[in-house]
mmCIF file of C-alpha atoms and ligand atoms in Angstrom:
data_model
loop_
_atom_site.group_PDB
_atom_site.id
_atom_site.type_symbol
_atom_site.label_atom_id
_atom_site.label_comp_id
_atom_site.label_asym_id
_atom_site.label_seq_id
_atom_site.Cartn_x
_atom_site.Cartn_y
_atom_site.Cartn_z
ATOM 1 C CA MET A 1 13.037 -28.301 -0.404
ATOM 2 C CA GLU A 2 10.453 -27.024 2.754
ATOM 3 C CA ASP A 3 9.034 -23.995 1.543
ATOM 4 C CA PRO A 4 10.756 -21.496 4.261
ATOM 5 C CA TRP A 5 8.203 -18.578 4.515
ATOM 6 C CA GLN A 6 5.054 -20.586 4.517
ATOM 7 C CA LYS A 7 4.106 -20.237 8.048
ATOM 8 C CA ALA A 8 4.698 -16.428 7.855
ATOM 9 C CA TYR A 9 2.408 -16.159 5.087
ATOM 10 C CA ASP A 10 -0.212 -17.819 6.884
ATOM 11 C CA PHE A 11 0.600 -16.073 9.790
ATOM 12 C CA ALA A 12 0.176 -12.691 8.515
ATOM 13 C CA VAL A 13 -3.177 -13.654 6.981
ATOM 14 C CA THR A 14 -4.589 -14.657 10.478
ATOM 15 C CA VAL A 15 -2.848 -11.445 11.971
ATOM 16 C CA ALA A 16 -4.367 -9.423 9.404
ATOM 17 C CA ARG A 17 -8.221 -10.415 9.903
ATOM 18 C CA LYS A 18 -7.402 -9.938 13.921
ATOM 19 C CA ALA A 19 -6.242 -6.615 13.208
ATOM 20 C CA GLY A 20 -9.379 -6.031 11.003
ATOM 21 C CA GLU A 21 -11.446 -7.028 13.637
ATOM 22 C CA VAL A 22 -10.243 -4.586 16.021
ATOM 23 C CA ILE A 23 -10.387 -1.726 13.638
ATOM 24 C CA ARG A 24 -13.814 -2.813 12.871
ATOM 25 C CA LYS A 25 -14.972 -2.695 16.402
ATOM 26 C CA ALA A 26 -12.965 0.673 17.219
ATOM 27 C CA GLY A 27 -15.120 1.967 14.393
ATOM 28 C CA GLU A 28 -18.327 1.661 16.407
ATOM 29 C CA SER A 29 -17.015 4.449 19.089
ATOM 30 C CA GLU A 30 -15.747 7.691 19.071
ATOM 31 C CA ILE A 31 -12.447 8.091 17.239
ATOM 32 C CA LYS A 32 -9.823 10.513 18.912
ATOM 33 C CA VAL A 33 -7.833 12.079 15.976
ATOM 34 C CA SER A 34 -4.152 13.604 16.190
ATOM 35 C CA THR A 35 -1.802 14.824 13.566
ATOM 36 C CA LYS A 36 1.840 13.830 12.446
ATOM 37 C CA SER A 37 3.539 15.285 9.401
ATOM 38 C CA SER A 38 0.645 17.915 8.713
ATOM 39 C CA THR A 39 -2.430 19.043 10.016
ATOM 40 C CA VAL A 40 -4.330 16.366 7.418
ATOM 41 C CA ASP A 41 -2.003 13.569 8.037
ATOM 42 C CA LEU A 42 -4.124 11.834 10.892
ATOM 43 C CA VAL A 43 -3.446 9.539 13.252
ATOM 44 C CA THR A 44 -5.609 7.461 15.582
ATOM 45 C CA LYS A 45 -4.943 5.575 18.863
ATOM 46 C CA THR A 46 -6.269 2.675 16.790
ATOM 47 C CA ASP A 47 -3.667 2.860 14.408
ATOM 48 C CA GLU A 48 -0.997 2.705 17.462
ATOM 49 C CA ARG A 49 -3.046 0.042 18.976
ATOM 50 C CA VAL A 50 -3.396 -2.066 15.942
ATOM 51 C CA GLU A 51 0.645 -1.764 15.181
ATOM 52 C CA LYS A 52 1.278 -2.926 18.563
ATOM 53 C CA ILE A 53 -0.859 -6.002 18.284
ATOM 54 C CA ILE A 54 0.657 -6.804 14.902
ATOM 55 C CA ILE A 55 4.261 -6.552 15.888
ATOM 56 C CA GLY A 56 3.700 -8.087 19.215
ATOM 57 C CA SER A 57 1.914 -11.425 17.558
ATOM 58 C CA LEU A 58 4.887 -11.285 14.941
ATOM 59 C CA LYS A 59 7.799 -10.957 17.469
ATOM 60 C CA GLU A 60 5.736 -13.699 19.655
ATOM 61 C CA GLU A 61 5.582 -16.103 16.656
ATOM 62 C CA PHE A 62 8.825 -15.808 15.140
ATOM 63 C CA GLY A 63 11.200 -14.424 17.697
ATOM 64 C CA GLU A 64 12.255 -10.497 17.993
ATOM 65 C CA GLY A 65 16.029 -10.833 17.198
ATOM 66 C CA THR A 66 16.053 -12.652 13.923
ATOM 67 C CA HIS A 67 12.915 -10.403 12.243
ATOM 68 C CA CYS A 68 13.224 -6.766 11.766
ATOM 69 C CA PHE A 69 10.092 -4.639 11.508
ATOM 70 C CA ILE A 70 9.100 -1.093 9.829
ATOM 71 C CA GLY A 71 5.586 -0.161 10.939
ATOM 72 C CA GLU A 72 4.007 3.222 9.819
ATOM 73 C CA GLU A 73 3.405 4.302 13.578
ATOM 74 C CA SER A 74 6.625 3.037 14.880
ATOM 75 C CA VAL A 75 8.852 5.000 12.263
ATOM 76 C CA ALA A 76 6.292 8.067 13.115
ATOM 77 C CA LYS A 77 7.930 7.581 16.832
ATOM 78 C CA GLY A 78 11.431 7.714 15.473
ATOM 79 C CA GLU A 79 12.134 4.194 15.060
ATOM 80 C CA PRO A 80 14.498 3.329 11.711
ATOM 81 C CA CYS A 81 12.821 3.026 8.187
ATOM 82 C CA ILE A 82 15.821 1.022 6.654
ATOM 83 C CA LEU A 83 15.281 -2.383 4.621
ATOM 84 C CA THR A 84 18.259 -4.410 5.182
ATOM 85 C CA HIS A 85 18.667 -8.041 4.096
ATOM 86 C CA LYS A 86 17.164 -9.739 7.338
ATOM 87 C CA PRO A 87 13.460 -10.869 6.973
ATOM 88 C CA THR A 88 11.852 -7.651 7.156
ATOM 89 C CA TRP A 89 7.881 -7.073 7.993
ATOM 90 C CA ILE A 90 6.631 -3.879 6.221
ATOM 91 C CA ILE A 91 3.198 -2.979 8.239
ATOM 92 C CA ASP A 92 0.323 -0.058 7.839
ATOM 93 C CA PRO A 93 -2.037 -1.001 10.755
ATOM 94 C CA VAL A 94 -4.876 1.475 9.261
ATOM 95 C CA ASP A 95 -3.892 2.182 5.572
ATOM 96 C CA GLY A 96 -6.712 4.611 4.707
ATOM 97 C CA THR A 97 -6.997 6.304 8.133
ATOM 98 C CA THR A 98 -8.598 9.437 7.087
ATOM 99 C CA ASN A 99 -11.490 7.110 5.920
ATOM 100 C CA PHE A 100 -11.504 5.553 9.047
ATOM 101 C CA VAL A 101 -11.920 8.788 10.934
ATOM 102 C CA HIS A 102 -14.889 9.767 8.526
ATOM 103 C CA GLY A 103 -16.391 6.653 8.154
ATOM 104 C CA PHE A 104 -15.478 6.192 4.303
ATOM 105 C CA PRO A 105 -16.025 2.487 3.975
ATOM 106 C CA PHE A 106 -12.359 1.488 2.677
ATOM 107 C CA VAL A 107 -9.971 0.920 5.604
ATOM 108 C CA ALA A 108 -7.230 -1.830 4.861
ATOM 109 C CA VAL A 109 -4.533 -3.492 7.420
ATOM 110 C CA SER A 110 -1.341 -3.771 4.884
ATOM 111 C CA ILE A 111 1.215 -6.673 5.896
ATOM 112 C CA ALA A 112 4.363 -7.439 3.541
ATOM 113 C CA PHE A 113 7.214 -9.277 4.173
ATOM 114 C CA ALA A 114 10.699 -8.931 2.254
ATOM 115 C CA VAL A 115 13.914 -11.245 2.632
ATOM 116 C CA ASN A 116 17.213 -9.847 1.174
ATOM 117 C CA LYS A 117 15.486 -6.404 0.145
ATOM 118 C CA GLN A 118 13.108 -8.764 -1.944
ATOM 119 C CA LEU A 119 9.538 -9.031 -1.358
ATOM 120 C CA GLU A 120 8.632 -12.665 -0.547
ATOM 121 C CA PHE A 121 4.638 -11.960 0.100
ATOM 122 C CA GLY A 122 2.159 -9.404 0.937
ATOM 123 C CA VAL A 123 -1.715 -9.385 2.823
ATOM 124 C CA ILE A 124 -4.273 -6.620 2.735
ATOM 125 C CA TYR A 125 -7.461 -6.857 4.670
ATOM 126 C CA SER A 126 -10.015 -4.489 3.397
ATOM 127 C CA CYS A 127 -11.746 -4.864 6.762
ATOM 128 C CA LEU A 128 -14.750 -2.950 6.135
ATOM 129 C CA GLU A 129 -15.870 -4.887 2.869
ATOM 130 C CA ASP A 130 -14.279 -8.335 4.793
ATOM 131 C CA LYS A 131 -11.912 -8.641 1.451
ATOM 132 C CA MET A 132 -8.505 -10.762 2.148
ATOM 133 C CA TYR A 133 -6.050 -10.288 -0.151
ATOM 134 C CA LYS A 134 -2.894 -12.079 -0.493
ATOM 135 C CA ALA A 135 -0.140 -12.994 -2.926
ATOM 136 C CA ARG A 136 3.480 -15.046 -2.693
ATOM 137 C CA ASN A 137 6.018 -14.344 -4.799
ATOM 138 C CA GLY A 138 5.592 -16.747 -7.793
ATOM 139 C CA LYS A 139 2.676 -18.463 -6.288
ATOM 140 C CA GLY A 140 -0.261 -16.063 -7.921
ATOM 141 C CA ALA A 141 -2.522 -13.395 -5.973
ATOM 142 C CA TYR A 142 -6.137 -14.250 -4.448
ATOM 143 C CA CYS A 143 -8.912 -12.492 -3.101
ATOM 144 C CA ASP A 144 -10.723 -14.266 -0.401
ATOM 145 C CA ASP A 145 -8.876 -17.680 -2.169
ATOM 146 C CA GLU A 146 -10.002 -16.702 -5.349
ATOM 147 C CA LEU A 147 -7.235 -16.154 -8.143
ATOM 148 C CA ILE A 148 -7.225 -12.345 -9.422
ATOM 149 C CA GLN A 149 -5.669 -11.228 -12.599
ATOM 150 C CA VAL A 150 -4.902 -7.371 -13.634
ATOM 151 C CA SER A 151 -7.226 -6.076 -16.931
ATOM 152 C CA ASP A 152 -5.893 -6.768 -20.150
ATOM 153 C CA VAL A 153 -6.779 -3.196 -21.773
ATOM 154 C CA LYS A 154 -3.953 -1.935 -23.483
ATOM 155 C CA ASP A 155 -5.990 1.297 -24.931
ATOM 156 C CA ILE A 156 -5.585 4.087 -22.436
ATOM 157 C CA ASN A 157 -8.739 5.482 -23.445
ATOM 158 C CA LYS A 158 -10.594 2.609 -22.171
ATOM 159 C CA SER A 159 -9.070 2.824 -18.888
ATOM 160 C CA ILE A 160 -10.119 3.867 -15.395
ATOM 161 C CA ILE A 161 -6.655 5.556 -13.548
ATOM 162 C CA ILE A 162 -6.544 5.947 -9.862
ATOM 163 C CA SER A 163 -4.381 8.424 -8.152
ATOM 164 C CA GLU A 164 -4.786 10.236 -4.657
ATOM 165 C CA HIS A 165 -3.796 13.693 -3.164
ATOM 166 C CA GLY A 166 -1.822 12.484 -0.295
ATOM 167 C CA THR A 167 -1.042 14.609 2.749
ATOM 168 C CA ASP A 168 1.393 17.352 1.765
ATOM 169 C CA ARG A 169 -0.486 20.795 0.840
ATOM 170 C CA SER A 170 2.239 22.688 -0.423
ATOM 171 C CA PRO A 171 0.592 24.890 -3.074
ATOM 172 C CA GLU A 172 3.047 23.957 -5.616
ATOM 173 C CA LYS A 173 2.740 19.925 -5.320
ATOM 174 C CA VAL A 174 -0.839 20.078 -5.262
ATOM 175 C CA LYS A 175 -0.904 21.929 -8.339
ATOM 176 C CA LYS A 176 1.322 19.437 -9.983
ATOM 177 C CA ILE A 177 -0.685 16.929 -8.683
ATOM 178 C CA PHE A 178 -3.873 18.488 -10.204
ATOM 179 C CA SER A 179 -2.077 19.349 -13.648
ATOM 180 C CA THR A 180 -1.345 15.655 -13.802
ATOM 181 C CA MET A 181 -4.591 14.475 -12.983
ATOM 182 C CA GLN A 182 -6.299 17.252 -15.593
ATOM 183 C CA LYS A 183 -3.683 15.665 -18.227
ATOM 184 C CA ILE A 184 -4.416 11.594 -17.539
ATOM 185 C CA LEU A 185 -8.320 13.094 -17.657
ATOM 186 C CA CYS A 186 -7.834 14.207 -20.824
ATOM 187 C CA ILE A 187 -6.299 11.934 -22.868
ATOM 188 C CA PRO A 188 -9.031 11.312 -22.547
ATOM 189 C CA VAL A 189 -9.324 8.191 -20.043
ATOM 190 C CA HIS A 190 -13.150 6.464 -18.797
ATOM 191 C CA GLY A 191 -12.446 8.092 -15.367
ATOM 192 C CA LEU A 192 -10.366 9.000 -12.200
ATOM 193 C CA ARG A 193 -10.968 7.432 -9.186
ATOM 194 C CA GLY A 194 -9.516 7.405 -5.847
ATOM 195 C CA SER A 195 -10.270 5.157 -2.834
ATOM 196 C CA GLY A 196 -8.419 7.089 -0.142
ATOM 197 C CA THR A 197 -6.092 4.021 0.807
ATOM 198 C CA ALA A 198 -3.084 3.045 -1.060
ATOM 199 C CA ALA A 199 -3.286 -0.741 -0.095
ATOM 200 C CA THR A 200 -6.848 -0.781 -1.397
ATOM 201 C CA ASN A 201 -6.017 0.910 -4.706
ATOM 202 C CA MET A 202 -3.169 -1.487 -5.336
ATOM 203 C CA CYS A 203 -5.913 -4.561 -4.730
ATOM 204 C CA LEU A 204 -7.954 -2.691 -7.544
ATOM 205 C CA VAL A 205 -5.492 -3.061 -10.165
ATOM 206 C CA ALA A 206 -4.741 -6.270 -9.110
ATOM 207 C CA THR A 207 -8.314 -7.346 -9.692
ATOM 208 C CA GLY A 208 -8.752 -5.801 -12.868
ATOM 209 C CA ALA A 209 -11.606 -3.101 -11.491
ATOM 210 C CA VAL A 210 -8.888 -0.206 -12.695
ATOM 211 C CA GLU A 211 -6.145 -0.281 -15.143
ATOM 212 C CA ALA A 212 -3.326 1.679 -12.700
ATOM 213 C CA PHE A 213 -2.746 3.544 -9.559
ATOM 214 C CA PHE A 214 0.248 5.847 -9.239
ATOM 215 C CA GLU A 215 1.173 8.391 -6.658
ATOM 216 C CA ILE A 216 4.247 10.504 -5.391
ATOM 217 C CA GLY A 217 4.407 10.602 -1.303
ATOM 218 C CA ILE A 218 3.411 7.132 -0.479
ATOM 219 C CA HIS A 219 5.173 5.299 1.994
ATOM 220 C CA CYS A 220 6.957 2.200 1.810
ATOM 221 C CA TRP A 221 4.308 0.584 4.048
ATOM 222 C CA ASP A 222 1.507 1.786 2.036
ATOM 223 C CA ILE A 223 2.372 -0.297 -1.026
ATOM 224 C CA ALA A 224 4.757 -3.054 -0.126
ATOM 225 C CA ALA A 225 2.376 -5.880 0.222
ATOM 226 C CA GLY A 226 0.153 -3.951 -2.703
ATOM 227 C CA ALA A 227 3.449 -4.278 -4.749
ATOM 228 C CA VAL A 228 3.565 -8.443 -4.221
ATOM 229 C CA ILE A 229 -0.359 -8.339 -5.178
ATOM 230 C CA VAL A 230 -0.375 -6.210 -8.539
ATOM 231 C CA LYS A 231 2.761 -8.006 -9.788
ATOM 232 C CA GLU A 232 1.526 -11.629 -9.060
ATOM 233 C CA ALA A 233 -1.851 -10.845 -10.676
ATOM 234 C CA GLY A 234 0.099 -10.018 -13.747
ATOM 235 C CA GLY A 235 0.583 -6.274 -13.607
ATOM 236 C CA VAL A 236 3.790 -4.214 -13.633
ATOM 237 C CA LEU A 237 5.492 -1.844 -11.059
ATOM 238 C CA LEU A 238 7.665 1.135 -12.217
ATOM 239 C CA ASP A 239 9.246 4.433 -11.253
ATOM 240 C CA VAL A 240 7.210 7.618 -11.864
ATOM 241 C CA ASP A 241 10.036 8.321 -14.427
ATOM 242 C CA GLY A 242 9.854 5.161 -15.850
ATOM 243 C CA GLY A 243 12.749 3.457 -14.292
ATOM 244 C CA PRO A 244 12.743 0.587 -11.985
ATOM 245 C CA PHE A 245 10.251 0.348 -8.771
ATOM 246 C CA ASP A 246 11.866 1.313 -5.737
ATOM 247 C CA LEU A 247 10.379 0.474 -2.696
ATOM 248 C CA MET A 248 11.688 3.405 -0.359
ATOM 249 C CA SER A 249 11.303 6.208 -2.850
ATOM 250 C CA ARG A 250 8.059 7.332 -2.069
ATOM 251 C CA ARG A 251 6.767 7.144 -5.681
ATOM 252 C CA MET A 252 5.127 4.350 -7.898
ATOM 253 C CA VAL A 253 3.233 3.497 -10.936
ATOM 254 C CA SER A 254 1.475 0.187 -10.594
ATOM 255 C CA ALA A 255 -0.651 -0.892 -13.862
ATOM 256 C CA ASN A 256 -2.113 -3.755 -15.705
ATOM 257 C CA ASN A 257 0.579 -3.423 -18.043
ATOM 258 C CA GLU A 258 3.553 -1.622 -19.500
ATOM 259 C CA VAL A 259 1.901 -0.061 -22.260
ATOM 260 C CA ILE A 260 -0.962 1.440 -19.664
ATOM 261 C CA ALA A 261 1.891 2.645 -17.355
ATOM 262 C CA ARG A 262 4.328 4.473 -19.868
ATOM 263 C CA ARG A 263 1.453 5.908 -21.225
ATOM 264 C CA ILE A 264 0.543 7.568 -17.866
ATOM 265 C CA ILE A 265 4.475 8.301 -17.005
ATOM 266 C CA LYS A 266 4.078 10.466 -20.038
ATOM 267 C CA GLU A 267 1.797 12.788 -18.304
ATOM 268 C CA ILE A 268 3.044 12.908 -14.812
ATOM 269 C CA GLU A 269 4.620 15.978 -13.139
ATOM 270 C CA ILE A 270 7.343 14.517 -10.969
ATOM 271 C CA PHE A 271 8.095 16.509 -7.831
ATOM 272 C CA SER A 272 10.341 15.728 -4.669
ATOM 273 C CA ALA A 273 9.667 13.507 -1.795
ATOM 274 C CA GLU A 274 12.160 12.458 0.778
ATOM 275 C CA ARG A 275 12.885 8.750 0.517
ATOM 276 C CA ASP A 276 11.831 6.607 3.353
ATOM 277 C CA ASP A 277 15.173 5.426 4.210
ATOM 278 C CA LYS A 278 17.056 8.751 4.633
ATOM 279 C CA GLU A 279 19.904 8.516 6.971
HETATM 280 C C1 LIG B 1 -2.468 7.103 3.006
HETATM 281 C C2 LIG B 1 -3.383 6.140 2.197
HETATM 282 C C3 LIG B 1 -3.576 7.231 0.584
HETATM 283 C C4 LIG B 1 -2.147 7.917 0.337
HETATM 284 C C5 LIG B 1 -1.297 8.623 1.474
HETATM 285 C C6 LIG B 1 -1.266 7.447 2.683
HETATM 286 P P1 LIG B 1 -2.263 6.133 5.633
HETATM 287 O O1 LIG B 1 -2.034 6.061 4.096
HETATM 288 O O2 LIG B 1 -2.891 5.239 1.843
HETATM 289 O O3 LIG B 1 -4.443 6.652 -0.022
HETATM 290 O O4 LIG B 1 -2.934 8.931 -0.526
HETATM 291 O O5 LIG B 1 -0.366 8.774 0.620
HETATM 292 O O6 LIG B 1 -0.008 8.144 3.055
HETATM 293 O O7 LIG B 1 -1.777 7.534 6.427
HETATM 294 O O8 LIG B 1 -3.897 6.041 5.746
HETATM 295 O O9 LIG B 1 -1.995 4.953 6.501
#
């Protein structure tokens, strides 16, 4: 039977590369910054422009009526963020906007595609490093056409864990984030890291550079593509309470295996984050 989504997958890779080129070029000029949900939730003209380029190209190729789109900047402007059974593109045009603004060298374009609410493929272009990560359901995960695999470490004491601080600075949430990080650091683990982009963090899990990445407060566009890449590289995805991973819940643990994931989950102090698909 003909593979129905191969063309969409190949096209996503082309569009992600094109978007990354635009981001790289934009980084050479002055960057004008605005804020969204808080004074540390940054957005630039490049985020908006790149999202328009990506969604515009996808609509031109696949038609507006049949495919749906969830894009970070469109949602910020009031578009719905509901995952239906229709073929749906989930897009973060610039993951790591704060990094982009400051010239911190990890910025990614993240494009995922879901059908019947199941993620079909994910493409992440780490555009400053020029690394293309991609994965299709059941077909393995790749970085620049080389098969990638999670690490085989099962001993938490031999792991590196990634987490982020997010963009919510309410003291009680920040306290829980730091308390969780302190507990994990003191298990002890070899180290705690953070690249400033959820998409890149998930690629680091997928290549085996780190054992896990978890965060509360991320959005579906930050993690949708990474979820396919981690899973196809042999990793696992769970909710921070140990239940099944829920793309719209804004909480996630991605890890090389369930032993590491569940050990981290023991230490996570959960705080509330409004779902992406709230009515
Ligand atoms: C952010 C990054 C960051 C994570 C935040 C995200 P953005 O995405 O992925 O690593 O900690 O929760 O919002 O805003 O740069 O696309």
